[in-house]
Amino acid sequence: MNEIMAFIAFAVCGAMYDVREYGAVGDGMTIDTPAIQRAVDEASKAGGGTVAIGSGRYVVANLTLKDNVTLRLAKDAVLLGATNEVDYVDGIMSVVSAFKARNIAIEGEGTIDGRGWAAPLKHPRRWRDVHFRNCGNVRVEDVTLKDPAFWTFFLQECEDCIVRGVRIFAHANFNNDGIDIEAKRVLVENCVIDSDDDAICPKSYNPDFVCEDVEVRNCVLASNCNFIKFGTTSHGTFRNCYIHHCKLRPCAVSRLRFWDECS
């Protein structure tokens, strides 16, 4: 399936935008969404660029990527999910999101920490770490995603996606899937996923959208539910999905404590 990925180009030219210059504080308490969003918006309006998140702990909710923007997280940079549900109201319920954006990326050795323990278990309005919807030319590489309140990473009706070298640790709440895929032409490789719910989970919410040409390879998967599952939502079609050369191992965290709290 390598040939289906050959035409995907992710080069984003443009300037570097340091979020500190837009007022981001990174003290772990201040809501830095407005400051970082200003950097993203300006980069996109200029035709594209890289938004640099330096060392620090930045509290955000519904940070929205725009066309031709790369979000680069330094090794000691952490995006912390806001712990108040109302901070996620105006947008996709996610720490980092995108809607109808093209040529977007998240890269670097930093972390997106959803702090999902702050949301009530099984609450209907819980946030993901990353949710991209109706996007094209997507790349997520080398970052760590951890502890969402709901699923960790959802590619919904997206096209031409590469997910590479991502580390996921998701044991903060219920329904903590690793990567949920409702997309076309997707390559997931060299990722390590340790999730309380399904590790790799192709979905089909839209009966008119075909989840197809998906390759998952050379990943290490741990799950307290299913290592690989198609569905539960399966309204449409799955086609040409190839999952191979993955290692399966026990989870680092037992699920028993969640069953006890929900009984």
mmCIF file of C-alpha atoms in Angstrom:
data_model
loop_
_atom_site.group_PDB
_atom_site.id
_atom_site.type_symbol
_atom_site.label_atom_id
_atom_site.label_comp_id
_atom_site.label_asym_id
_atom_site.label_seq_id
_atom_site.Cartn_x
_atom_site.Cartn_y
_atom_site.Cartn_z
ATOM 1 C CA MET A 1 0.000 0.000 0.000
ATOM 2 C CA ASN A 2 3.019 2.311 -0.001
ATOM 3 C CA GLU A 3 2.152 3.611 -3.457
ATOM 4 C CA ILE A 4 -1.048 5.278 -2.219
ATOM 5 C CA MET A 5 1.003 7.508 0.070
ATOM 6 C CA ALA A 6 3.575 8.579 -2.508
ATOM 7 C CA PHE A 7 1.793 11.696 -3.682
ATOM 8 C CA ILE A 8 1.146 13.178 -0.242
ATOM 9 C CA ALA A 9 3.285 16.269 0.324
ATOM 10 C CA PHE A 10 3.561 17.908 3.705
ATOM 11 C CA ALA A 11 6.112 20.635 3.129
ATOM 12 C CA VAL A 12 4.851 23.859 4.686
ATOM 13 C CA CYS A 13 6.913 26.925 3.864
ATOM 14 C CA GLY A 14 6.814 30.147 5.810
ATOM 15 C CA ALA A 15 8.023 31.858 8.931
ATOM 16 C CA MET A 16 8.386 30.620 12.491
ATOM 17 C CA TYR A 17 5.825 31.928 14.983
ATOM 18 C CA ASP A 18 6.896 31.769 18.632
ATOM 19 C CA VAL A 19 3.801 31.620 20.832
ATOM 20 C CA ARG A 20 5.566 33.542 23.615
ATOM 21 C CA GLU A 21 5.620 36.549 21.322
ATOM 22 C CA TYR A 22 1.812 36.356 21.148
ATOM 23 C CA GLY A 23 1.357 36.355 24.895
ATOM 24 C CA ALA A 24 1.463 32.662 25.790
ATOM 25 C CA VAL A 25 2.674 32.133 29.360
ATOM 26 C CA GLY A 26 3.139 28.385 29.772
ATOM 27 C CA ASP A 27 2.855 28.385 33.556
ATOM 28 C CA GLY A 28 0.380 25.504 33.791
ATOM 29 C CA MET A 29 -2.392 27.764 35.105
ATOM 30 C CA THR A 30 -3.045 30.515 32.567
ATOM 31 C CA ILE A 31 -5.428 29.652 29.701
ATOM 32 C CA ASP A 32 -3.099 30.086 26.725
ATOM 33 C CA THR A 33 -5.587 29.189 23.986
ATOM 34 C CA PRO A 34 -6.161 32.806 22.786
ATOM 35 C CA ALA A 35 -2.449 33.575 22.519
ATOM 36 C CA ILE A 36 -1.530 30.379 20.667
ATOM 37 C CA GLN A 37 -4.592 30.711 18.448
ATOM 38 C CA ARG A 38 -3.431 34.185 17.392
ATOM 39 C CA ALA A 39 -0.125 32.678 16.264
ATOM 40 C CA VAL A 40 -1.897 29.926 14.323
ATOM 41 C CA ASP A 41 -4.266 32.371 12.654
ATOM 42 C CA GLU A 42 -1.499 34.752 11.648
ATOM 43 C CA ALA A 43 0.624 31.935 10.234
ATOM 44 C CA SER A 44 -2.273 30.650 8.161
ATOM 45 C CA LYS A 45 -3.191 34.115 6.870
ATOM 46 C CA ALA A 46 0.414 34.612 5.781
ATOM 47 C CA GLY A 47 0.172 31.478 3.642
ATOM 48 C CA GLY A 48 1.626 29.039 6.126
ATOM 49 C CA GLY A 49 4.297 28.590 8.748
ATOM 50 C CA THR A 50 5.378 26.801 11.905
ATOM 51 C CA VAL A 51 3.926 27.701 15.292
ATOM 52 C CA ALA A 52 6.616 26.935 17.851
ATOM 53 C CA ILE A 53 5.671 25.844 21.371
ATOM 54 C CA GLY A 54 8.745 26.135 23.580
ATOM 55 C CA SER A 55 9.420 24.674 27.017
ATOM 56 C CA GLY A 56 6.488 25.146 29.401
ATOM 57 C CA ARG A 57 3.042 23.894 30.338
ATOM 58 C CA TYR A 58 0.318 25.576 28.285
ATOM 59 C CA VAL A 59 -3.360 25.145 29.196
ATOM 60 C CA VAL A 60 -5.540 25.016 26.077
ATOM 61 C CA ALA A 61 -8.957 23.895 24.842
ATOM 62 C CA ASN A 62 -10.178 23.729 21.247
ATOM 63 C CA LEU A 63 -6.913 25.050 19.856
ATOM 64 C CA THR A 64 -7.767 25.000 16.140
ATOM 65 C CA LEU A 65 -5.191 24.382 13.419
ATOM 66 C CA LYS A 66 -5.684 26.222 10.133
ATOM 67 C CA ASP A 67 -4.502 25.701 6.542
ATOM 68 C CA ASN A 68 -0.750 25.262 6.015
ATOM 69 C CA VAL A 69 0.183 25.405 9.699
ATOM 70 C CA THR A 70 2.557 23.090 11.537
ATOM 71 C CA LEU A 71 2.363 23.006 15.332
ATOM 72 C CA ARG A 72 5.827 22.152 16.663
ATOM 73 C CA LEU A 73 6.156 21.064 20.288
ATOM 74 C CA ALA A 74 9.596 21.252 21.868
ATOM 75 C CA LYS A 75 10.716 18.287 23.955
ATOM 76 C CA ASP A 76 9.810 20.010 27.229
ATOM 77 C CA ALA A 77 6.584 21.550 25.917
ATOM 78 C CA VAL A 78 3.254 20.258 27.228
ATOM 79 C CA LEU A 79 -0.194 21.259 26.038
ATOM 80 C CA LEU A 80 -2.495 20.634 29.002
ATOM 81 C CA GLY A 81 -6.180 20.123 28.352
ATOM 82 C CA ALA A 82 -8.336 22.602 30.224
ATOM 83 C CA THR A 83 -10.176 20.767 32.994
ATOM 84 C CA ASN A 84 -13.436 22.742 32.805
ATOM 85 C CA GLU A 85 -15.979 21.443 30.302
ATOM 86 C CA VAL A 86 -17.216 24.953 29.439
ATOM 87 C CA ASP A 87 -13.827 25.813 27.917
ATOM 88 C CA TYR A 88 -14.579 23.337 25.093
ATOM 89 C CA VAL A 89 -18.048 24.626 24.162
ATOM 90 C CA ASP A 90 -17.145 26.760 21.130
ATOM 91 C CA GLY A 91 -15.714 24.148 18.804
ATOM 92 C CA ILE A 92 -14.813 20.490 18.498
ATOM 93 C CA MET A 93 -14.467 18.910 21.945
ATOM 94 C CA SER A 94 -10.723 18.468 21.777
ATOM 95 C CA VAL A 95 -7.504 19.896 23.152
ATOM 96 C CA VAL A 96 -6.228 20.374 19.567
ATOM 97 C CA SER A 97 -8.643 20.278 16.652
ATOM 98 C CA ALA A 98 -9.052 21.170 12.992
ATOM 99 C CA PHE A 99 -12.056 21.421 10.683
ATOM 100 C CA LYS A 100 -11.839 21.557 6.888
ATOM 101 C CA ALA A 101 -8.135 22.414 7.055
ATOM 102 C CA ARG A 102 -5.444 21.316 4.608
ATOM 103 C CA ASN A 103 -1.717 20.808 4.974
ATOM 104 C CA ILE A 104 -1.645 20.669 8.765
ATOM 105 C CA ALA A 105 0.784 18.966 11.089
ATOM 106 C CA ILE A 106 1.706 18.378 14.707
ATOM 107 C CA GLU A 107 5.352 17.481 15.246
ATOM 108 C CA GLY A 108 8.135 17.466 17.808
ATOM 109 C CA GLU A 109 8.914 15.518 20.951
ATOM 110 C CA GLY A 110 6.492 17.375 23.217
ATOM 111 C CA THR A 111 3.266 16.167 24.818
ATOM 112 C CA ILE A 112 -0.457 16.775 24.591
ATOM 113 C CA ASP A 113 -1.938 15.803 27.961
ATOM 114 C CA GLY A 114 -5.746 15.806 28.008
ATOM 115 C CA ARG A 115 -5.953 15.487 31.799
ATOM 116 C CA GLY A 116 -9.070 13.417 31.232
ATOM 117 C CA TRP A 117 -9.299 12.457 34.877
ATOM 118 C CA ALA A 118 -11.002 15.842 35.386
ATOM 119 C CA ALA A 119 -14.111 14.794 33.442
ATOM 120 C CA PRO A 120 -16.770 12.596 35.080
ATOM 121 C CA LEU A 121 -16.607 8.990 33.925
ATOM 122 C CA LYS A 122 -18.932 8.282 30.980
ATOM 123 C CA HIS A 123 -20.066 11.917 30.839
ATOM 124 C CA PRO A 124 -21.485 12.617 27.329
ATOM 125 C CA ARG A 125 -19.339 15.749 26.865
ATOM 126 C CA ARG A 126 -15.771 14.634 27.247
ATOM 127 C CA TRP A 127 -12.848 15.935 25.216
ATOM 128 C CA ARG A 128 -10.320 14.166 23.010
ATOM 129 C CA ASP A 129 -6.636 15.027 22.781
ATOM 130 C CA VAL A 130 -6.701 15.540 18.988
ATOM 131 C CA HIS A 131 -9.686 15.579 16.609
ATOM 132 C CA PHE A 132 -9.328 16.428 12.926
ATOM 133 C CA ARG A 133 -12.530 16.526 10.862
ATOM 134 C CA ASN A 134 -12.864 16.882 7.071
ATOM 135 C CA CYS A 135 -9.157 17.664 6.742
ATOM 136 C CA GLY A 136 -6.650 16.789 4.030
ATOM 137 C CA ASN A 137 -2.878 16.315 4.005
ATOM 138 C CA VAL A 138 -2.452 15.647 7.705
ATOM 139 C CA ARG A 139 0.759 14.696 9.470
ATOM 140 C CA VAL A 140 1.245 13.906 13.173
ATOM 141 C CA GLU A 141 4.740 12.836 14.073
ATOM 142 C CA ASP A 142 6.849 12.033 17.162
ATOM 143 C CA VAL A 143 4.575 13.628 19.763
ATOM 144 C CA THR A 144 3.200 12.005 22.911
ATOM 145 C CA LEU A 145 -0.570 11.977 23.432
ATOM 146 C CA LYS A 146 -1.810 11.031 26.860
ATOM 147 C CA ASP A 147 -4.827 10.787 29.136
ATOM 148 C CA PRO A 148 -7.776 12.123 27.126
ATOM 149 C CA ALA A 149 -11.211 12.346 28.688
ATOM 150 C CA PHE A 150 -12.611 10.399 25.707
ATOM 151 C CA TRP A 151 -10.770 9.019 22.644
ATOM 152 C CA THR A 152 -7.168 10.057 22.179
ATOM 153 C CA PHE A 153 -6.900 10.801 18.452
ATOM 154 C CA PHE A 154 -9.753 10.828 15.899
ATOM 155 C CA LEU A 155 -9.301 11.268 12.140
ATOM 156 C CA GLN A 156 -12.896 11.887 11.013
ATOM 157 C CA GLU A 157 -13.654 12.020 7.281
ATOM 158 C CA CYS A 158 -10.073 13.029 6.568
ATOM 159 C CA GLU A 159 -7.879 12.205 3.576
ATOM 160 C CA ASP A 160 -4.154 11.663 3.039
ATOM 161 C CA CYS A 161 -2.862 11.251 6.582
ATOM 162 C CA ILE A 162 0.459 10.145 8.031
ATOM 163 C CA VAL A 163 0.802 9.289 11.723
ATOM 164 C CA ARG A 164 4.365 8.313 12.569
ATOM 165 C CA GLY A 165 6.331 7.729 15.750
ATOM 166 C CA VAL A 166 3.469 8.823 18.014
ATOM 167 C CA ARG A 167 3.334 7.569 21.603
ATOM 168 C CA ILE A 168 -0.073 7.200 23.247
ATOM 169 C CA PHE A 169 -0.795 6.456 26.893
ATOM 170 C CA ALA A 170 -4.515 6.657 27.622
ATOM 171 C CA HIS A 171 -5.828 5.487 30.989
ATOM 172 C CA ALA A 172 -7.527 8.542 32.519
ATOM 173 C CA ASN A 173 -11.215 7.904 31.847
ATOM 174 C CA PHE A 174 -13.679 5.642 30.039
ATOM 175 C CA ASN A 175 -13.581 4.966 26.253
ATOM 176 C CA ASN A 176 -9.884 5.826 26.046
ATOM 177 C CA ASP A 177 -9.240 4.567 22.494
ATOM 178 C CA GLY A 178 -5.812 5.080 20.939
ATOM 179 C CA ILE A 179 -6.325 6.048 17.275
ATOM 180 C CA ASP A 180 -9.802 6.097 15.684
ATOM 181 C CA ILE A 181 -9.754 6.222 11.893
ATOM 182 C CA GLU A 182 -12.591 7.258 9.602
ATOM 183 C CA ALA A 183 -10.395 8.366 6.735
ATOM 184 C CA LYS A 184 -8.955 7.625 3.296
ATOM 185 C CA ARG A 185 -5.319 6.994 2.442
ATOM 186 C CA VAL A 186 -3.860 6.711 5.912
ATOM 187 C CA LEU A 187 -0.473 5.439 7.023
ATOM 188 C CA VAL A 188 0.123 4.746 10.735
ATOM 189 C CA GLU A 189 3.606 3.467 11.496
ATOM 190 C CA ASN A 190 6.129 3.071 14.292
ATOM 191 C CA CYS A 191 3.663 4.148 16.977
ATOM 192 C CA VAL A 192 3.412 2.867 20.553
ATOM 193 C CA ILE A 193 -0.125 2.760 21.953
ATOM 194 C CA ASP A 194 -1.096 1.765 25.489
ATOM 195 C CA SER A 195 -4.832 2.415 25.823
ATOM 196 C CA ASP A 196 -7.617 1.462 28.167
ATOM 197 C CA ASP A 197 -10.030 0.894 25.283
ATOM 198 C CA ASP A 198 -9.381 -0.086 21.642
ATOM 199 C CA ALA A 199 -5.842 0.662 20.453
ATOM 200 C CA ILE A 200 -6.531 0.942 16.687
ATOM 201 C CA CYS A 201 -10.159 1.415 15.730
ATOM 202 C CA PRO A 202 -11.393 2.148 12.182
ATOM 203 C CA LYS A 203 -14.851 3.763 12.348
ATOM 204 C CA SER A 204 -17.686 4.464 9.924
ATOM 205 C CA TYR A 205 -20.139 7.104 11.135
ATOM 206 C CA ASN A 206 -21.068 8.467 7.713
ATOM 207 C CA PRO A 207 -22.730 5.858 5.456
ATOM 208 C CA ASP A 208 -21.631 7.887 2.420
ATOM 209 C CA PHE A 209 -17.950 8.017 3.404
ATOM 210 C CA VAL A 210 -15.741 4.975 2.754
ATOM 211 C CA CYS A 211 -12.952 4.303 5.244
ATOM 212 C CA GLU A 212 -10.348 2.952 2.846
ATOM 213 C CA ASP A 213 -6.690 2.523 1.948
ATOM 214 C CA VAL A 214 -5.552 2.375 5.558
ATOM 215 C CA GLU A 215 -2.223 0.842 6.492
ATOM 216 C CA VAL A 216 -1.026 0.293 10.074
ATOM 217 C CA ARG A 217 2.440 -1.200 10.389
ATOM 218 C CA ASN A 218 5.319 -1.698 12.807
ATOM 219 C CA CYS A 219 3.378 -0.496 15.846
ATOM 220 C CA VAL A 220 3.364 -1.731 19.442
ATOM 221 C CA LEU A 221 -0.190 -2.065 20.747
ATOM 222 C CA ALA A 222 -1.491 -2.621 24.271
ATOM 223 C CA SER A 223 -5.164 -2.535 25.197
ATOM 224 C CA ASN A 224 -7.481 -3.502 28.012
ATOM 225 C CA CYS A 225 -10.177 -4.024 25.366
ATOM 226 C CA ASN A 226 -9.268 -4.752 21.729
ATOM 227 C CA PHE A 227 -5.904 -4.351 20.063
ATOM 228 C CA ILE A 228 -7.637 -3.793 16.683
ATOM 229 C CA LYS A 229 -11.371 -3.340 16.151
ATOM 230 C CA PHE A 230 -13.511 -2.313 13.194
ATOM 231 C CA GLY A 231 -16.521 -0.417 14.536
ATOM 232 C CA THR A 232 -18.400 -0.374 16.863
ATOM 233 C CA THR A 233 -19.869 2.295 14.544
ATOM 234 C CA SER A 234 -20.046 0.718 11.081
ATOM 235 C CA HIS A 235 -22.665 2.575 9.039
ATOM 236 C CA GLY A 236 -20.625 2.688 5.838
ATOM 237 C CA THR A 237 -17.867 0.684 4.205
ATOM 238 C CA PHE A 238 -14.337 -0.429 5.097
ATOM 239 C CA ARG A 239 -12.084 -1.128 2.132
ATOM 240 C CA ASN A 240 -8.401 -1.985 1.666
ATOM 241 C CA CYS A 241 -7.330 -1.879 5.306
ATOM 242 C CA TYR A 242 -3.995 -3.575 5.977
ATOM 243 C CA ILE A 243 -2.680 -3.991 9.532
ATOM 244 C CA HIS A 244 0.563 -5.897 9.820
ATOM 245 C CA HIS A 245 3.854 -6.384 11.642
ATOM 246 C CA CYS A 246 2.525 -5.044 14.933
ATOM 247 C CA LYS A 247 3.505 -6.293 18.388
ATOM 248 C CA LEU A 248 0.761 -6.920 20.941
ATOM 249 C CA ARG A 249 1.484 -6.688 24.646
ATOM 250 C CA PRO A 250 -0.309 -6.329 28.013
ATOM 251 C CA CYS A 251 -1.352 -2.895 29.222
ATOM 252 C CA ALA A 252 0.652 -0.978 31.788
ATOM 253 C CA VAL A 253 -2.514 -0.141 33.750
ATOM 254 C CA SER A 254 -5.345 -2.427 34.847
ATOM 255 C CA ARG A 255 -8.901 -1.484 33.955
ATOM 256 C CA LEU A 256 -10.350 -2.836 37.194
ATOM 257 C CA ARG A 257 -10.406 0.531 38.943
ATOM 258 C CA PHE A 258 -12.784 1.918 36.301
ATOM 259 C CA TRP A 259 -15.197 -0.984 36.667
ATOM 260 C CA ASP A 260 -15.189 -0.447 40.428
ATOM 261 C CA GLU A 261 -16.028 3.246 40.066
ATOM 262 C CA CYS A 262 -18.843 2.600 37.598
ATOM 263 C CA SER A 263 -20.464 -0.319 39.369
#
